[in-house]
Each structure stands twice: as structure tokens, then as C-alpha cells.
């Protein structure tokens, strides 16, 4: 539209020029020296405005044609002025010249405007034409950050208000293309209402969408179907909300995948339906992550560490996270507990949280207790120290209750290691 707005005034100028030439030629031919074309109209009109000039030119010619025709008819009827007819053009000449005059209405048709040549970007533009140009703010031609598009996208603006961290999302190569194509009213709002109905709090929506922006590519009906499946397996609404918060990609997987995962853990671990349900509620990443670490760790517990099947069941139901722990970390901690600290399997089974502890922390405290002569981990003997307290309590309580020493003494001892 801006291009057409610039071309129309220039086209009008060409119409004015051609009209002026044709009108001048006509007035010279139809008038005699010293005479006026009609009373009140001069052969040299005053151009007070462009519109007046155009109107004057066409009306002058039409009026003169009608007046001359009437004069010729009267002269023929009266027979008094035979010579005057030679000064006037014949009707055929008038029709031919009329065809040469541009038709103002046809020249201004929209079809004609479509055929106008494109305006050159180097062609000068007047101030009046420049005022009529309306251009939208241009999008960045290329950018490595979504920040440059926020001012142009309602969707991005409202996602930022919800607390979505675009700096994390833009690290994914497909994120920008997805978000910039979303319509907030049609694509985003319905997903937000769905998440709120599911139990996701308003203050957590930004964090959730930062992790799982891909949920906007999912069909809403598919999301509802997956929630309905979990509810059919006796997961409560609170359970589903907790699972979605802890595993944001849970609802991106099909019902078939969710069903296969639940069946795998129930069969592989030989757990009851209730224990299987409790297991995935506490660690829903078991339904979304890879099964290879789980299978590998099951072999490690059974073949390398020597735990029995019922002992493995007890440990993973207490601490589900040890199913996905790093294999090297598991073997190093077990080796130190069993071969250095001389703790048997049945005691380790009672405190599986020790596998979630850093090895250096276990070493530092055990060596300090050994230095003080208080490293006693047998529950049948006095001054027993449980593995739970050994790895879970802070240094102040550890020194006061288990080591009977000050924190300063513990820090000085650590400097000797």
C-alpha cells in the first residue's frame, strides 16, 4: 500500500501535464486572437489549484464543443453566416479529437494502478509523499537470541511475564522456530489453562515452560488422554501433578510408552502394583528417561556388589534414585563401605541413602572417627554410629554428637589429609 500511495501522486502529475498540452492545443485552434472562448472564461486560465486546473480544462473543451455545434446549426438554419462555419471543426473532427483527450475516470481505475511500474528506491520523495508512507517496524534479519524478537511477538512478551527464561530456551535449535509461530490466543492459552487445571501452580509455570517449551507442539486432546490414562491406573490428581512437576516431559510421551514403562518396572523388579505406583510417583523420570542405566545398575547390584533380589527391592523402594545413579560411583562407595569400613551387606541394605552421598564426605568423617577411636558401625556393640547419621547430618552436629569434638578440631584434622 505504501508503494501505491507513492505512485498515485506521480501518476496524477503525468495526467496534469498531458491534460495541459491537449487543452492548450484545443484552445489555440478553437479561439481567435483577441476573443474569449466563452463569456467569463479566459483562454489563459488562472491555476489556483491542481483540481481547478483539471476541471477547467475538461469543462472548457466540452462547453466549447457544445457552443460551436449550436452556432453551426443556427448558421445553417439562418444562412446569414456561411463563412463562419469554415472556422469551426466538423463533427467528425470533433469526435476524433475527443478520442485523443484522456478519459479521467478510466485512467484512475484500480486495474490501471496495478500495472504501474515499481517505484525506484533511488527516486526522490517529497515531504508530502513521505508523510503518507506507513511502514511496519522491520524484524531482525538474523539473530542468535530471542530477545531481539520480543518487541515483535505477543507470545514471547507474555511468556516472559509468566517467568519463562528465553535465554535457556534459545539454546535449543528448534525452539525459536516453534515459539515465533505460536499464536497466544489459539496455541498457548489453552495449554496454560490445562496445566493450571492439572495442578501446576502459577509461580511454577515459568520454570515448567522453560524446561518443556515443546509442550506447545502437543495436541491438547492427546495431553488430556495421557492424564486420563494415569488416573485410570489409580494415580491421584495430586500424584499426577507431582509427577509432571518433577518430570516436565512426562505428558509428551504417548499412552503406549507410559504403559510399557509401568509394565517393565513391575515385571523387572517384581514389585506389586502399589509399590510400582509409589516408585514412579517418587521418581517419575523412570517413565521418561532411558532404561539402559536402570538395566545396568540392576546387574551391578546383583552381580558385582552381591546383593540379593529382595535386598535390591528394599533399597530401590526406599531410595528410587539409586536405580539411575552413576555405575562408577556405586561401585566406589560400596567398595569403601564394605572393604575399608568393614560394613556387611545387611547393614548397607538398611541405609541405601549412603549411595547418594559423595565418597570424599564418607572418607573424611570415617577417618576422623578412626583418629578419635570412635569408628564403630556394629549395632550390636556400644557407641554404635549408624550410616544414616554418618552421611546425613551437618558438620556441627556430627562433631558434637558422634565425634565429641569441636568443628575447629575437625577442620584442623582435614588439613592433615
XYZ file of C-alpha atoms in Angstrom:
417
model
C 0.000 0.000 0.000
C 2.872 2.354 0.774
C 4.257 1.843 -2.737
C 0.902 2.575 -4.365
C 0.488 5.674 -2.208
C 3.797 6.990 -3.528
C 2.974 6.197 -7.193
C -0.508 7.793 -7.357
C 0.658 11.434 -6.914
C 3.348 10.939 -9.568
C 0.784 9.467 -11.973
C -1.508 12.415 -11.346
C 1.338 14.737 -12.353
C 1.626 12.943 -15.699
C -2.159 13.283 -16.213
C -1.958 17.010 -15.459
C 0.838 17.512 -17.983
C -0.953 15.675 -20.790
C -4.216 17.474 -19.981
C -2.478 20.844 -20.107
C -0.945 20.124 -23.530
C -4.201 18.876 -25.048
C -6.175 21.775 -23.620
C -3.680 24.348 -24.890
C -3.820 22.894 -28.378
C -7.598 22.911 -28.363
C -7.889 26.488 -27.134
C -5.469 27.722 -29.770
C -7.463 26.031 -32.520
C -10.954 26.903 -31.339
C -10.348 30.570 -30.485
C -9.421 33.618 -32.474
C -6.951 36.301 -31.420
C -8.428 38.749 -29.006
C -11.546 36.652 -28.438
C -12.616 34.612 -25.428
C -13.909 31.060 -25.623
C -16.987 31.773 -23.559
C -18.030 34.753 -21.507
C -16.368 34.543 -18.106
C -13.649 32.012 -19.201
C -10.285 33.208 -20.455
C -8.075 31.285 -22.813
C -5.275 31.780 -20.257
C -6.906 30.449 -17.046
C -5.568 31.173 -13.588
C -4.402 27.919 -11.915
C -5.441 28.389 -8.363
C -5.172 24.661 -7.655
C -4.490 21.380 -9.427
C -8.085 20.216 -9.128
C -9.373 23.508 -10.522
C -6.973 23.245 -13.439
C -8.150 19.753 -14.396
C -11.812 20.701 -14.096
C -11.288 23.866 -16.121
C -9.507 22.061 -18.942
C -12.146 19.375 -19.487
C -15.162 21.620 -18.934
C -13.773 24.265 -21.335
C -13.405 21.765 -24.101
C -16.837 20.205 -23.558
C -18.541 23.616 -23.355
C -16.785 24.951 -26.440
C -17.775 21.876 -28.403
C -21.422 22.253 -27.487
C -21.395 26.025 -28.180
C -19.720 25.647 -31.573
C -22.139 22.896 -32.553
C -25.099 25.092 -31.700
C -23.598 28.043 -33.611
C -23.101 25.880 -36.677
C -26.663 24.665 -36.557
C -28.029 28.185 -36.241
C -25.907 29.441 -39.091
C -27.114 26.688 -41.358
C -30.703 27.355 -40.446
C -30.483 31.159 -40.915
C -27.980 31.206 -43.764
C -26.542 34.533 -42.570
C -23.010 33.422 -41.661
C -21.768 30.926 -44.240
C -18.127 31.901 -43.747
C -18.146 31.249 -40.018
C -18.673 27.517 -40.478
C -15.275 27.219 -42.111
C -13.649 28.375 -38.891
C -15.154 25.574 -36.837
C -14.176 21.899 -36.984
C -16.656 19.434 -38.373
C -18.436 16.925 -36.130
C -16.169 14.107 -37.339
C -13.108 16.167 -36.456
C -14.551 16.890 -33.047
C -15.154 13.195 -32.364
C -11.599 12.320 -33.433
C -10.105 14.958 -31.164
C -12.365 13.942 -28.326
C -10.931 10.459 -28.568
C -7.452 11.882 -28.082
C -8.403 13.510 -24.756
C -7.751 11.148 -21.832
C -10.758 9.753 -20.020
C -10.225 10.797 -16.412
C -12.422 8.095 -14.883
C -10.929 5.201 -16.820
C -7.373 6.352 -16.178
C -7.997 6.285 -12.425
C -9.309 2.730 -12.339
C -7.726 0.335 -9.854
C -6.862 -2.050 -12.672
C -4.651 0.645 -14.139
C -2.927 1.216 -10.837
C -1.953 -2.446 -10.665
C 0.025 -2.047 -13.890
C 2.097 0.875 -12.639
C 5.849 0.292 -12.783
C 7.591 -0.230 -9.421
C 8.932 2.839 -7.709
C 12.693 3.096 -7.759
C 14.278 3.300 -4.277
C 16.624 5.994 -5.671
C 13.781 8.230 -6.837
C 13.437 11.373 -4.650
C 10.342 11.631 -2.470
C 8.659 14.876 -1.477
C 7.767 15.719 2.093
C 4.042 15.231 1.433
C 4.652 11.770 -0.040
C 6.976 10.823 2.791
C 4.289 11.646 5.362
C 1.886 9.214 3.651
C 4.328 6.302 3.861
C 3.457 3.911 6.696
C 5.935 1.109 7.336
C 5.848 -1.598 9.993
C 8.937 -1.956 12.206
C 11.203 -4.482 10.494
C 12.023 -7.854 12.032
C 15.694 -8.544 12.699
C 17.187 -10.119 9.546
C 19.055 -12.637 11.669
C 19.719 -13.120 15.348
C 21.219 -15.578 17.796
C 18.866 -14.585 20.610
C 15.096 -14.469 21.088
C 15.472 -11.142 22.873
C 15.516 -9.314 19.525
C 12.061 -10.687 18.680
C 10.268 -9.937 21.953
C 9.087 -6.492 20.787
C 7.507 -8.069 17.690
C 5.847 -11.115 19.292
C 2.893 -11.034 21.681
C 3.552 -14.680 22.547
C 7.133 -14.028 23.653
C 6.090 -10.970 25.639
C 3.505 -12.892 27.650
C 5.794 -15.879 28.164
C 8.375 -13.541 29.660
C 5.718 -12.149 32.002
C 4.982 -15.716 33.119
C 8.623 -16.140 34.087
C 9.887 -18.136 31.102
C 13.672 -17.856 30.682
C 14.182 -17.326 26.947
C 17.970 -17.365 27.339
C 17.765 -21.071 28.219
C 15.182 -21.954 25.584
C 17.082 -20.333 22.706
C 19.964 -22.786 23.213
C 17.803 -25.414 21.509
C 17.952 -25.058 17.701
C 14.242 -25.717 17.118
C 12.894 -23.552 19.948
C 12.856 -20.202 18.126
C 11.001 -21.564 15.094
C 8.357 -23.119 17.344
C 7.735 -20.144 19.637
C 7.719 -17.480 16.911
C 5.000 -19.363 15.014
C 2.700 -19.675 18.023
C -0.451 -17.615 18.392
C -1.006 -16.838 22.059
C -4.797 -16.982 21.921
C -5.036 -20.144 19.829
C -1.955 -22.159 20.796
C -0.656 -21.012 24.188
C -3.611 -20.005 26.329
C -5.343 -23.388 26.176
C -2.153 -25.177 27.291
C -1.781 -22.789 30.215
C -5.341 -23.452 31.364
C -4.715 -27.193 31.042
C -1.604 -27.022 33.233
C -3.401 -24.955 35.858
C -6.288 -27.438 35.955
C -3.730 -30.201 36.295
C -2.371 -28.626 39.481
C 0.689 -26.678 38.307
C 0.980 -23.534 40.428
C 1.154 -20.110 38.812
C 4.598 -19.402 40.249
C 5.931 -22.635 38.725
C 4.543 -22.170 35.191
C 7.579 -20.193 34.032
C 10.009 -22.836 35.281
C 7.948 -25.640 33.781
C 7.668 -23.999 30.334
C 11.374 -23.136 30.347
C 12.145 -26.840 30.686
C 9.363 -28.114 28.428
C 8.542 -25.463 25.813
C 7.848 -28.383 23.444
C 4.503 -28.980 25.160
C 3.097 -26.267 22.853
C 3.642 -28.635 19.931
C 1.443 -31.302 21.557
C -2.240 -31.697 20.774
C -4.420 -30.737 23.734
C -6.603 -33.815 23.364
C -3.545 -36.070 23.473
C -2.435 -34.421 26.709
C -5.846 -34.989 28.259
C -5.806 -38.627 27.116
C -2.456 -39.257 28.841
C -3.702 -37.731 32.075
C -6.833 -39.867 31.864
C -4.669 -42.983 31.436
C -2.657 -42.221 34.589
C -5.849 -41.631 36.530
C -7.171 -44.980 35.290
C -4.099 -46.605 36.898
C -5.192 -45.187 40.271
C -2.757 -42.284 40.294
C -4.465 -39.495 42.224
C -4.723 -35.964 40.841
C -2.061 -34.873 43.346
C 0.184 -37.744 42.198
C -0.139 -36.703 38.552
C 0.616 -33.065 39.394
C 3.684 -34.090 41.402
C 4.922 -36.329 38.596
C 4.502 -33.584 35.991
C 6.341 -31.054 38.182
C 9.282 -33.406 38.767
C 9.339 -34.769 35.214
C 8.148 -31.931 32.920
C 8.340 -34.107 29.780
C 6.079 -36.818 31.205
C 2.977 -35.791 29.236
C 4.945 -35.523 25.977
C 5.055 -39.331 25.801
C 2.287 -41.458 24.389
C -0.014 -43.717 26.386
C 1.695 -46.772 24.869
C 5.107 -45.665 26.181
C 3.774 -44.913 29.644
C 2.056 -48.285 29.797
C 5.194 -50.131 28.644
C 7.334 -48.389 31.265
C 4.987 -49.213 34.118
C 4.876 -52.828 32.959
C 8.674 -53.006 32.740
C 9.310 -51.897 36.340
C 6.579 -54.088 37.714
C 7.949 -57.145 35.896
C 11.708 -56.456 36.142
C 11.688 -55.567 39.840
C 8.869 -57.966 40.687
C 7.011 -55.294 42.587
C 3.335 -55.122 43.449
C 1.075 -52.655 41.641
C 1.044 -50.332 44.631
C 4.839 -50.353 45.086
C 5.314 -49.777 41.365
C 2.974 -46.800 41.511
C 4.755 -45.385 44.571
C 8.116 -45.885 42.857
C 7.255 -43.805 39.773
C 5.491 -41.124 41.822
C 8.671 -40.554 43.790
C 10.903 -40.762 40.717
C 8.773 -40.052 37.582
C 11.933 -39.726 35.475
C 11.852 -43.512 35.356
C 8.993 -43.122 32.857
C 10.738 -40.514 30.708
C 14.436 -41.394 30.824
C 16.424 -44.151 29.198
C 16.104 -47.697 30.510
C 19.744 -48.582 29.872
C 21.129 -47.134 33.151
C 18.369 -48.928 35.065
C 19.181 -52.291 33.489
C 22.910 -51.749 34.005
C 22.534 -50.853 37.690
C 20.348 -53.876 38.330
C 23.188 -56.057 37.068
C 25.735 -54.130 39.177
C 23.766 -54.625 42.413
C 23.222 -58.306 41.741
C 26.450 -59.489 40.084
C 29.212 -57.051 41.121
C 28.077 -55.945 44.580
C 26.480 -59.233 45.564
C 23.079 -58.068 46.822
C 20.145 -60.472 46.809
C 16.986 -59.793 44.846
C 14.885 -58.956 47.917
C 17.661 -56.651 49.175
C 17.640 -54.805 45.847
C 13.868 -54.449 46.068
C 14.131 -52.986 49.556
C 16.816 -50.466 48.587
C 15.126 -49.136 45.448
C 11.753 -48.754 47.136
C 13.460 -46.745 49.894
C 15.691 -44.678 47.578
C 14.450 -44.944 43.942
C 17.225 -42.645 42.740
C 19.858 -45.366 43.126
C 18.335 -47.019 40.053
C 19.726 -44.230 37.879
C 22.941 -43.478 39.830
C 26.325 -43.500 38.163
C 27.760 -47.019 37.993
C 31.292 -45.930 38.952
C 30.010 -44.007 41.957
C 28.037 -47.037 43.185
C 30.988 -49.374 42.988
C 33.444 -46.932 44.662
C 31.136 -46.206 47.607
C 30.307 -49.865 48.137
C 33.973 -50.836 47.978
C 34.898 -48.272 50.641
C 31.952 -49.197 52.931
C 32.374 -52.946 52.625
C 36.143 -53.418 52.276
C 37.560 -50.433 54.232
C 34.921 -49.768 56.884
C 34.031 -53.479 57.119
C 30.258 -52.930 56.928
C 28.347 -56.074 55.834
C 25.621 -56.212 53.182
C 22.673 -56.440 55.563
C 23.636 -53.162 57.285
C 24.195 -51.339 53.974
C 20.750 -52.523 52.840
C 19.173 -50.719 55.805
C 20.778 -47.401 54.795
C 20.683 -47.259 50.980
C 20.857 -43.415 51.104
C 24.606 -43.847 51.547
C 24.831 -44.446 47.780
C 23.623 -40.876 47.191
C 26.493 -39.417 49.267
C 29.796 -38.162 47.920
C 32.638 -40.537 48.591
C 35.017 -37.878 49.976
C 32.483 -36.983 52.669
C 32.301 -40.615 53.846
C 36.108 -40.832 53.847
C 36.662 -37.595 55.829
C 34.254 -38.484 58.610
C 35.313 -42.112 58.864
C 38.996 -41.151 59.124
C 38.230 -38.533 61.784
C 36.252 -41.083 63.840
C 39.056 -43.614 63.409
C 41.572 -40.984 64.621
C 39.404 -40.441 67.726
C 38.816 -44.177 68.194
C 35.067 -43.916 67.680
C 34.601 -45.635 64.307
C 32.124 -48.299 65.467
C 29.382 -49.324 62.996
C 28.134 -52.584 64.526
C 24.650 -52.122 66.041
C 25.339 -54.985 68.465
C 28.214 -53.100 70.184
C 28.259 -49.927 72.316
C 28.916 -46.449 70.841
C 27.229 -47.548 67.634
C 27.205 -44.998 64.796
C 24.639 -45.539 62.059
C 25.423 -44.912 58.426
C 22.423 -42.632 58.208
C 23.848 -40.163 60.734
C 27.310 -40.552 59.349
C 26.350 -39.157 55.949
C 23.228 -37.016 56.507
C 23.810 -34.649 59.439
C 25.799 -31.372 59.132
C 29.350 -30.997 60.421
C 28.376 -29.189 63.630
C 26.029 -31.967 64.764
C 28.426 -34.653 63.584
C 31.249 -33.240 65.693
C 29.078 -32.630 68.745
C 27.033 -35.874 68.839
C 29.195 -38.501 67.130
C 32.818 -37.350 67.451
C 32.578 -35.458 70.755
C 34.885 -32.830 69.303
C 34.698 -29.261 68.071
C 34.310 -28.167 64.478
C 37.727 -26.480 64.713
C 39.314 -29.807 65.616
C 37.637 -31.442 62.649
C 38.841 -28.690 60.284
C 42.413 -28.963 61.601
C 42.321 -32.718 61.036
C 41.158 -32.288 57.447
C 44.225 -30.146 56.755
C 46.440 -33.104 57.578
C 44.879 -35.355 54.920
